[in-house]
PDB file of C-alpha atoms in Angstrom:
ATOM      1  CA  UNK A   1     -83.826   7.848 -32.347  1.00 67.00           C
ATOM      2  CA  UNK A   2     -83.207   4.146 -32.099  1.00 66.00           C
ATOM      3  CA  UNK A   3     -81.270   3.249 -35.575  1.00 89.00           C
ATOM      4  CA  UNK A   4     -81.149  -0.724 -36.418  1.00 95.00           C
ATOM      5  CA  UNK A   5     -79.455  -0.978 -40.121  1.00 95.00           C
ATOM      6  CA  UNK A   6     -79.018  -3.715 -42.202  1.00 95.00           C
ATOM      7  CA  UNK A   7     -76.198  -4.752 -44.238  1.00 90.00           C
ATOM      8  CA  UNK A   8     -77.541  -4.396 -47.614  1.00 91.00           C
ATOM      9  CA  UNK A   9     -81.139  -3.579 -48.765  1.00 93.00           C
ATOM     10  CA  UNK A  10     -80.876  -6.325 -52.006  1.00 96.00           C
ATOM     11  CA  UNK A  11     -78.900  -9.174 -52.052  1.00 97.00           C
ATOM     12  CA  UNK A  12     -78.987 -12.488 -54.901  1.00 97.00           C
ATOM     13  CA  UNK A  13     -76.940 -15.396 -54.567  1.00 97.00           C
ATOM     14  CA  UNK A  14     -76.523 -18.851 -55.722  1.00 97.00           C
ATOM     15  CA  UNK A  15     -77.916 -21.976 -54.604  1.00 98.00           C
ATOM     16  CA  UNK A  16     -75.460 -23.900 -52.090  1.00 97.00           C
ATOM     17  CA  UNK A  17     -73.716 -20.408 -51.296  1.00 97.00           C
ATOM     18  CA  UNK A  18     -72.720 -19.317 -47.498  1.00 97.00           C
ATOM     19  CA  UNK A  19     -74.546 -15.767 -47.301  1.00 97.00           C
ATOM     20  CA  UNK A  20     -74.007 -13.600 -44.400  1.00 97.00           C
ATOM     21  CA  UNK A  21     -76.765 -11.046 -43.272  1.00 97.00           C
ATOM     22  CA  UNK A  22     -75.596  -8.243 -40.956  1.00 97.00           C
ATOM     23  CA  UNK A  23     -77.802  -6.221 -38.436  1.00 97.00           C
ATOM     24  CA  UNK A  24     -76.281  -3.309 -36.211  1.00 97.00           C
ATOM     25  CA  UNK A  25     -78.244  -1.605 -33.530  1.00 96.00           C
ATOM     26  CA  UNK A  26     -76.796   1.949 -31.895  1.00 94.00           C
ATOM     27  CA  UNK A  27     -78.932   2.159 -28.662  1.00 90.00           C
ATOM     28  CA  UNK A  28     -77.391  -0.605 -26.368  1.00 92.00           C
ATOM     29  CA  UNK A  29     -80.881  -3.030 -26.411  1.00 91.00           C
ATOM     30  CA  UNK A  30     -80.295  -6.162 -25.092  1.00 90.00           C
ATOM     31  CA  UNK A  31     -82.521  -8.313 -27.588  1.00 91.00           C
ATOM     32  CA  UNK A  32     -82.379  -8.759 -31.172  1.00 94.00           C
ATOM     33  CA  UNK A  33     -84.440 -10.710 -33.626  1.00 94.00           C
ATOM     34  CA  UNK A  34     -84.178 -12.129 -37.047  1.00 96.00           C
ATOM     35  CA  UNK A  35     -87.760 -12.452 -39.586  1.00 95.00           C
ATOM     36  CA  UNK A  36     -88.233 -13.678 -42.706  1.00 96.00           C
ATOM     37  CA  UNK A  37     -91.908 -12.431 -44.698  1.00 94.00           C
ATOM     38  CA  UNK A  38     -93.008 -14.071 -47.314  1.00 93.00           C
ATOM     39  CA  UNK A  39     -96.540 -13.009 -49.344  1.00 88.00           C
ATOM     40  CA  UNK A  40     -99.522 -14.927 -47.464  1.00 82.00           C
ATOM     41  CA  UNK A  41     -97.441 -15.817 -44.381  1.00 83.00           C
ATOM     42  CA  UNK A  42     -96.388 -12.612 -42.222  1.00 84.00           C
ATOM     43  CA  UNK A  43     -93.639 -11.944 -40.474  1.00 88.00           C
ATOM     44  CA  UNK A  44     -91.894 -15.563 -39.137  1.00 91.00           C
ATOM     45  CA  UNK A  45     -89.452 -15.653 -36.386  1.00 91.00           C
ATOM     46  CA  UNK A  46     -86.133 -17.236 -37.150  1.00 95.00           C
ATOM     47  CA  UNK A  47     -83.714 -16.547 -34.347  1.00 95.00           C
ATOM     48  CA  UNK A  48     -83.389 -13.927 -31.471  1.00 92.00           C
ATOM     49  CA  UNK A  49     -80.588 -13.296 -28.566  1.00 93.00           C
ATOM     50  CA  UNK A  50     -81.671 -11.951 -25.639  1.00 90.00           C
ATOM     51  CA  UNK A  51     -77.761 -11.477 -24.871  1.00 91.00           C
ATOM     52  CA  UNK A  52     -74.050 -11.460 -25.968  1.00 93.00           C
ATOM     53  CA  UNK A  53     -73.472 -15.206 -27.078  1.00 91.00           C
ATOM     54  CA  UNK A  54     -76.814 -16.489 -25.971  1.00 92.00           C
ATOM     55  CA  UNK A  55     -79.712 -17.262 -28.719  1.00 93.00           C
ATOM     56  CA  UNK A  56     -82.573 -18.650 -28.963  1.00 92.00           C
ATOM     57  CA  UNK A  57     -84.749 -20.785 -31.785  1.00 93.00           C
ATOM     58  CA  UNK A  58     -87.793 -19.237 -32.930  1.00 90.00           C
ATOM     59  CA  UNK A  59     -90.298 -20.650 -35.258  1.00 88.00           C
ATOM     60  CA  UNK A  60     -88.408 -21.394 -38.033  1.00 94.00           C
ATOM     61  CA  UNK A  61     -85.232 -21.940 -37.311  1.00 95.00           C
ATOM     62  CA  UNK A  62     -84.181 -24.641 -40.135  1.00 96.00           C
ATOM     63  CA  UNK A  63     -81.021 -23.586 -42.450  1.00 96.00           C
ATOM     64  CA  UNK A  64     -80.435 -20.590 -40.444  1.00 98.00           C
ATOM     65  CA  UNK A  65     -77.680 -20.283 -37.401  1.00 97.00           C
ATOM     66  CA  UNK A  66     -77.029 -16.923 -36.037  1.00 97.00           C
ATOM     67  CA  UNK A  67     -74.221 -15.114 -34.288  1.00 97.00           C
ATOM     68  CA  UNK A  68     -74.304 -12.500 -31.337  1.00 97.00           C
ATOM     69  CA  UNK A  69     -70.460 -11.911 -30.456  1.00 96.00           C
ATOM     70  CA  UNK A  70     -70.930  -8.443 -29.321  1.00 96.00           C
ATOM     71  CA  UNK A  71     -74.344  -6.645 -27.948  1.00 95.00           C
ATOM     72  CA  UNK A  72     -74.631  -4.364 -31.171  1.00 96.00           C
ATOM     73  CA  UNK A  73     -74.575  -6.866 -33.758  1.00 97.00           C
ATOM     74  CA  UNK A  74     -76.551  -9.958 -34.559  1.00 97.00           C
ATOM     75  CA  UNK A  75     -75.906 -12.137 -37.768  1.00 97.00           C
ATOM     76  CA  UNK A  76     -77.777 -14.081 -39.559  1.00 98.00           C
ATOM     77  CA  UNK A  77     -76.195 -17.182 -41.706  1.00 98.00           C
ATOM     78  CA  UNK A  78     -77.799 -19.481 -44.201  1.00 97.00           C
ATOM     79  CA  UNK A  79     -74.900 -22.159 -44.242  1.00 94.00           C
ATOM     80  CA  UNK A  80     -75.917 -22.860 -47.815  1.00 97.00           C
ATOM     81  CA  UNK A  81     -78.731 -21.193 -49.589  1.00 97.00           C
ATOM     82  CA  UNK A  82     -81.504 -22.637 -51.386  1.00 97.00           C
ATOM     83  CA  UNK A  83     -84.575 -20.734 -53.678  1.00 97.00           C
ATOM     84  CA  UNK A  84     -87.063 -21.863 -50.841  1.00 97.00           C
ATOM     85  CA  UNK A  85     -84.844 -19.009 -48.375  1.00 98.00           C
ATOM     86  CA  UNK A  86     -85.558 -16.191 -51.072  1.00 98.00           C
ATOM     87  CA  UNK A  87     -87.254 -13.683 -49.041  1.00 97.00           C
ATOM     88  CA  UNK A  88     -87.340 -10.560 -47.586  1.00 96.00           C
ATOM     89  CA  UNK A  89     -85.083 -10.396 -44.060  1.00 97.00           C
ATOM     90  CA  UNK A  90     -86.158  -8.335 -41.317  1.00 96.00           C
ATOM     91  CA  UNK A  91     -83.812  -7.709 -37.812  1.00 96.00           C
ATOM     92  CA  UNK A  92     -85.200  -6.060 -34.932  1.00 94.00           C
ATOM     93  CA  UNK A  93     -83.542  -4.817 -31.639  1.00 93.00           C
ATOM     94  CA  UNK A  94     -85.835  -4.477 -28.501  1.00 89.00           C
ATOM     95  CA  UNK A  95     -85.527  -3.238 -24.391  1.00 80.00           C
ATOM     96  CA  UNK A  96     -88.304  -4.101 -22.786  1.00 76.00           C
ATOM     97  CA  UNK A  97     -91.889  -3.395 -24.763  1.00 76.00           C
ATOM     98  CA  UNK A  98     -91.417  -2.297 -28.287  1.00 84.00           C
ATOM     99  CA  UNK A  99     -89.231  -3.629 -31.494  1.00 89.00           C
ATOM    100  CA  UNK A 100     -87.179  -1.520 -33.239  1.00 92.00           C
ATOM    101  CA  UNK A 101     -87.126  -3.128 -36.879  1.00 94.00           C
ATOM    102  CA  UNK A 102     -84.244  -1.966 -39.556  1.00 95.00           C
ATOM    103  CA  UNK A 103     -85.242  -1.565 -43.016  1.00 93.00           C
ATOM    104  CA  UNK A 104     -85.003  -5.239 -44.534  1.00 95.00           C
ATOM    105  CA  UNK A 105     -82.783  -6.829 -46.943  1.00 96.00           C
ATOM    106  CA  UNK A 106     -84.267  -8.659 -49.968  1.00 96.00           C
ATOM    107  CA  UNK A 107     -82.910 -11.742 -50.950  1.00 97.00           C
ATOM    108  CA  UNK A 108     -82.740 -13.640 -53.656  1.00 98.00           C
ATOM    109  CA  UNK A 109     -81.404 -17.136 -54.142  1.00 98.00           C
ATOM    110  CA  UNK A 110     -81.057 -18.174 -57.747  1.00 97.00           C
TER     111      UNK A 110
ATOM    112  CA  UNK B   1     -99.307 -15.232 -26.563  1.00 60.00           C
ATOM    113  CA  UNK B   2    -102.884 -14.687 -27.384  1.00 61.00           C
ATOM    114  CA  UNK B   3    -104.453 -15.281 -30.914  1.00 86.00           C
ATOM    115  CA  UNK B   4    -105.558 -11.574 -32.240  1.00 92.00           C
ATOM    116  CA  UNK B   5    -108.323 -11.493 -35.039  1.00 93.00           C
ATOM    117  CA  UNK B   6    -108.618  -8.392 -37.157  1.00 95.00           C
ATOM    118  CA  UNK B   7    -110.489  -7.536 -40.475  1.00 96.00           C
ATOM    119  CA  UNK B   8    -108.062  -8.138 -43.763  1.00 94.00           C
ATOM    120  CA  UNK B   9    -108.623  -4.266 -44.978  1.00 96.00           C
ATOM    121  CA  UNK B  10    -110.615  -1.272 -44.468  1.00 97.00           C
ATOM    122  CA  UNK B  11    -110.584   2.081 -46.657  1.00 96.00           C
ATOM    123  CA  UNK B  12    -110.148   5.537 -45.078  1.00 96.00           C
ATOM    124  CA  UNK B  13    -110.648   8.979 -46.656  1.00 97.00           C
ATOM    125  CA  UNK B  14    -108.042  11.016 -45.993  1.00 97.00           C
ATOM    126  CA  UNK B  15    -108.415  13.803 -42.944  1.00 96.00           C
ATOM    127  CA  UNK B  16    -111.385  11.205 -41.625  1.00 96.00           C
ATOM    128  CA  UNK B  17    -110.268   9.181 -38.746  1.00 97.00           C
ATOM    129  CA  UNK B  18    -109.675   5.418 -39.368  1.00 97.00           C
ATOM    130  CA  UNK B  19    -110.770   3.276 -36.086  1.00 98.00           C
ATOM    131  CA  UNK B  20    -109.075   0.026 -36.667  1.00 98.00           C
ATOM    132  CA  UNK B  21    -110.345  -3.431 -34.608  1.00 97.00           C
ATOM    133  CA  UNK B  22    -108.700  -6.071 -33.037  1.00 96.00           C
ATOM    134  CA  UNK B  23    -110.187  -8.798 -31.320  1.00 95.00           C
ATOM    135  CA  UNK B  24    -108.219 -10.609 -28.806  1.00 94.00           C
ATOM    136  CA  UNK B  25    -111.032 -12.631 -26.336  1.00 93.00           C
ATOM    137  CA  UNK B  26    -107.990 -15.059 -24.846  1.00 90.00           C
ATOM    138  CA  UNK B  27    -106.164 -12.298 -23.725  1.00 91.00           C
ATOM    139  CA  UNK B  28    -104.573 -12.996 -20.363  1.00 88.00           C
ATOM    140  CA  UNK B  29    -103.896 -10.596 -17.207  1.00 88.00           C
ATOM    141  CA  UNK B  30    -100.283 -10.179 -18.187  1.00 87.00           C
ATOM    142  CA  UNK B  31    -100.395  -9.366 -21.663  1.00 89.00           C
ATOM    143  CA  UNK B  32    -100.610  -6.420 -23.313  1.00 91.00           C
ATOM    144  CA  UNK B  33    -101.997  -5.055 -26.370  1.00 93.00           C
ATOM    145  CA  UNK B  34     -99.234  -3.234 -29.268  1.00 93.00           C
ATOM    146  CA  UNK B  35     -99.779  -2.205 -32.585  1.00 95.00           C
ATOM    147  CA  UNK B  36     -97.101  -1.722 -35.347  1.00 95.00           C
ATOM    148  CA  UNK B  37     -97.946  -0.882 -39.052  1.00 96.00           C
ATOM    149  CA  UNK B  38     -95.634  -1.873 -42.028  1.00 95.00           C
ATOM    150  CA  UNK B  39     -95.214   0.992 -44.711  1.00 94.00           C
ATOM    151  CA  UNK B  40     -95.048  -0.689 -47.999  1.00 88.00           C
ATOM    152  CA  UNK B  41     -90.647  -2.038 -48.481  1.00 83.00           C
ATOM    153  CA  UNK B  42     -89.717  -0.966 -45.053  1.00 89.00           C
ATOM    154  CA  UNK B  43     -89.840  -2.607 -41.843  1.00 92.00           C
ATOM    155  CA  UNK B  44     -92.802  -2.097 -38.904  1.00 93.00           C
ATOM    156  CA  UNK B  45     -92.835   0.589 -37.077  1.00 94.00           C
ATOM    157  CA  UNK B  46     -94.047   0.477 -33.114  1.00 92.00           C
ATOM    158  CA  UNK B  47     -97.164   2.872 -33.264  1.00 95.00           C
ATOM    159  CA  UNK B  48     -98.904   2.430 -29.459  1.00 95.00           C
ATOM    160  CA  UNK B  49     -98.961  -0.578 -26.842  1.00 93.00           C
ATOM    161  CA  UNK B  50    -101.225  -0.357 -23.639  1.00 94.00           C
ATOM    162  CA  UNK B  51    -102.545  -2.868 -20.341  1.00 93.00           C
ATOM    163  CA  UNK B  52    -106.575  -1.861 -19.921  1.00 92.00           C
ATOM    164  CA  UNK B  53    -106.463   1.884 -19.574  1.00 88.00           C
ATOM    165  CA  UNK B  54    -106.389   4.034 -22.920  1.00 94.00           C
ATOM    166  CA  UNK B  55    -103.341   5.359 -24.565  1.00 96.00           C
ATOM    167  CA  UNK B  56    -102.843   8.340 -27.076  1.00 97.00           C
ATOM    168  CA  UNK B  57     -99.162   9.772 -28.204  1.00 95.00           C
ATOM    169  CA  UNK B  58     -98.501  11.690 -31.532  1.00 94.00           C
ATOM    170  CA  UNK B  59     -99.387   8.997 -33.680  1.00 94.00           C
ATOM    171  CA  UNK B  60    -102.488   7.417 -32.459  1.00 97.00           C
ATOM    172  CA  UNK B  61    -104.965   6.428 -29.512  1.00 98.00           C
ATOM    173  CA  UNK B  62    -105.929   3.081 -28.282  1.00 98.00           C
ATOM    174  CA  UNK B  63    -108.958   2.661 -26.589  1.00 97.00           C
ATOM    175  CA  UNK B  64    -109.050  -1.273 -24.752  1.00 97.00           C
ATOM    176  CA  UNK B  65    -112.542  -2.093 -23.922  1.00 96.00           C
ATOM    177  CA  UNK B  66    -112.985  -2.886 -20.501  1.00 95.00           C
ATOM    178  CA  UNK B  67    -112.895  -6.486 -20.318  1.00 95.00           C
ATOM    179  CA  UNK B  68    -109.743  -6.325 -22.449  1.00 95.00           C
ATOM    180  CA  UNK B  69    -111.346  -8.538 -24.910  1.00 95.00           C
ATOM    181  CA  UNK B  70    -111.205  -6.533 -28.083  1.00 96.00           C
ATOM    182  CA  UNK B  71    -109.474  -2.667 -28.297  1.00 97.00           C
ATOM    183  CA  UNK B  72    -109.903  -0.423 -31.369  1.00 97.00           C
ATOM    184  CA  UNK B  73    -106.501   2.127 -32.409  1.00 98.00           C
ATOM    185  CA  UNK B  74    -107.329   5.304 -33.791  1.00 98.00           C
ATOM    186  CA  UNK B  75    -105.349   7.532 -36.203  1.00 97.00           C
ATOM    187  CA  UNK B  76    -107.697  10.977 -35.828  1.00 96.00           C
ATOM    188  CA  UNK B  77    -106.854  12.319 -39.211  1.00 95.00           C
ATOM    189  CA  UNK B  78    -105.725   9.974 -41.575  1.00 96.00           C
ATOM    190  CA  UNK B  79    -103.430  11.188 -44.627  1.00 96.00           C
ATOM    191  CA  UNK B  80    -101.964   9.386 -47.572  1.00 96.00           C
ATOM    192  CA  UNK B  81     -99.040   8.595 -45.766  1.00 95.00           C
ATOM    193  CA  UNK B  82    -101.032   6.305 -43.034  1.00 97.00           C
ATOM    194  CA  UNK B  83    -101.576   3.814 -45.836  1.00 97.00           C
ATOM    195  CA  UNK B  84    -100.165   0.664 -44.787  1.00 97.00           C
ATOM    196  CA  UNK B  85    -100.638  -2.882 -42.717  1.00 95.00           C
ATOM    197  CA  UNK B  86    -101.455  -2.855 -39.503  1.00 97.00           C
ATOM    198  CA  UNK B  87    -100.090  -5.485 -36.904  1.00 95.00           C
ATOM    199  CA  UNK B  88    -102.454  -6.152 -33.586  1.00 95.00           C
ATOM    200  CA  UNK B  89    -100.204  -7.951 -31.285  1.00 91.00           C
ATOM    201  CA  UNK B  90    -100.897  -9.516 -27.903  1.00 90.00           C
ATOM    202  CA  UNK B  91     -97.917 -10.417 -25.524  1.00 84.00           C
ATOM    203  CA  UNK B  92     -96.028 -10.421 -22.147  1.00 77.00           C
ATOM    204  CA  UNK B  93     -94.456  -6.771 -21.481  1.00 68.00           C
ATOM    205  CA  UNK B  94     -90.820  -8.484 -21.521  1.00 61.00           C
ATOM    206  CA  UNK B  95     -88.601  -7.631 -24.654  1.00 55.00           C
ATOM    207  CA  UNK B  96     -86.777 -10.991 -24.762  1.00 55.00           C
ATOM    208  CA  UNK B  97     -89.836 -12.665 -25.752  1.00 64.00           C
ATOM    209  CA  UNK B  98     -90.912 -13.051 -29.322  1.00 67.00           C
ATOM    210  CA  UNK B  99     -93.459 -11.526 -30.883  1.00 74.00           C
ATOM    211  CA  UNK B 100     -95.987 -12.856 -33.255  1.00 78.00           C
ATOM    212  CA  UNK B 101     -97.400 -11.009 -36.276  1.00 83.00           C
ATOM    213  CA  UNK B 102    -100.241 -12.122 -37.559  1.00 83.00           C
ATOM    214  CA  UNK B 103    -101.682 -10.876 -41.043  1.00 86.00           C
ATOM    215  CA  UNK B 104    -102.997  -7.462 -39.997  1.00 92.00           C
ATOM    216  CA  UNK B 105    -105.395  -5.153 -41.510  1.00 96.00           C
ATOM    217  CA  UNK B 106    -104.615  -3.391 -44.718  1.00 96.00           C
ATOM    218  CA  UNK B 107    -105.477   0.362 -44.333  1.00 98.00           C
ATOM    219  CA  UNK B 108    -106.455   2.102 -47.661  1.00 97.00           C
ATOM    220  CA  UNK B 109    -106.583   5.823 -46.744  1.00 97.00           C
ATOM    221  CA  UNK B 110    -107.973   7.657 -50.051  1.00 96.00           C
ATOM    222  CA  UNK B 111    -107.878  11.144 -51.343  1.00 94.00           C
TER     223      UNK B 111
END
């Protein structure tokens, strides 16, 4: 079974804060993705990598930056946090049709 | 990627089978048709994808109507555990490209 986990499953931090959210995938996929949901608005893409080093913008892409250094792991990085980023974060790893999605870590900016 | 419509929720009772309905009428000759669901706190799981001909594996059918314009996914004997929000998702086959969730269908499945 494909296994994408998530550095933590609950997370608060202050406003102007660097936080760090970690995704590991075991089954050598190529892509990864980053989501935020929010109540009302779905699932929203932030980033995804498609390869070591390379990444991509998705829809939402303001505050984050991301990091793919090797194929297994793809951070996520809100330079400095604010309350409107408190949300529930969602990484995915994908071959070719289906997303594997790891559990989600909740975060809370206070 | 193609705009998918599907109803906000529908009740189930349990051991019945729940046909859920997506409508997709911009689909394009490329695209395919996936479904996930999202469990209440975790993340979605991949249920079924397919081009134009059905599908079934151990979790569900999907039957694509011919002119690929709508497609309906089964689960033949709903059970408590089914309950959840289910994601109708159009896209290219390719797993760089991003994929768009829209609000999916909330599945009540009752005892």
């Amino acid at each position: 079974d494909v296994k994408v986990t998530q550095s933590s499953r609950y997370l608060v931090k202050r406003t102007g804060e660097k936080v760090f959210l970690e995704c590991v995938q075991d089954m050598d996929h190529e892509n990864m993705f980053w989501y935020r949901q929010d109540p009302g608005l779905g699932l929203r893409l932030i980033y995804f990598s498609y390869d070591v080093k390379m990444k991509e913008k998705g829809d939402i892409p303001e505050g984050y930056s991301v990091s793919r250094e090797k194929k297994e792991r793809f951070s996520l990085i809100l330079e400095s946090a604010s309350t409107n980023q408190t949300s529930m974060y969602l990484c995915a790893s994908s071959l070719e049709y289906e997303q594997y999605f790891g559990p989600g870590t909740r975060l809370t900016v206070t | 990627d193609a705009k998918t419509t599907q109803p906000t929720s529908m009740d189930c009772a349990e051991g019945r089978a729940a046909n859920l309905p997506c409508n997709h009428s911009t689909i394009s000759g490329n695209e395919y048709v996936y479904w996930y669901r999202q469990i209440h706190s975790q993340g979605p799981q991949y249920i079924i994808h397919g081009l134009k001909n059905n599908e079934t594996n151990e979790m569900a059918s999907l039957i694509i109507t011919e002119d690929r314009k709508s497609s309906t996914l089964i689960l033949p004997h709903a059970t408590l555990r089914d309950t959840a929000v289910y994601y109708c998702i159009v896209r290219v086959a390719t797993g760089g490209f991003k994929t768009i969730f829209g609000a999916g269908t909330r599945l009540f499945v009752k005892a």
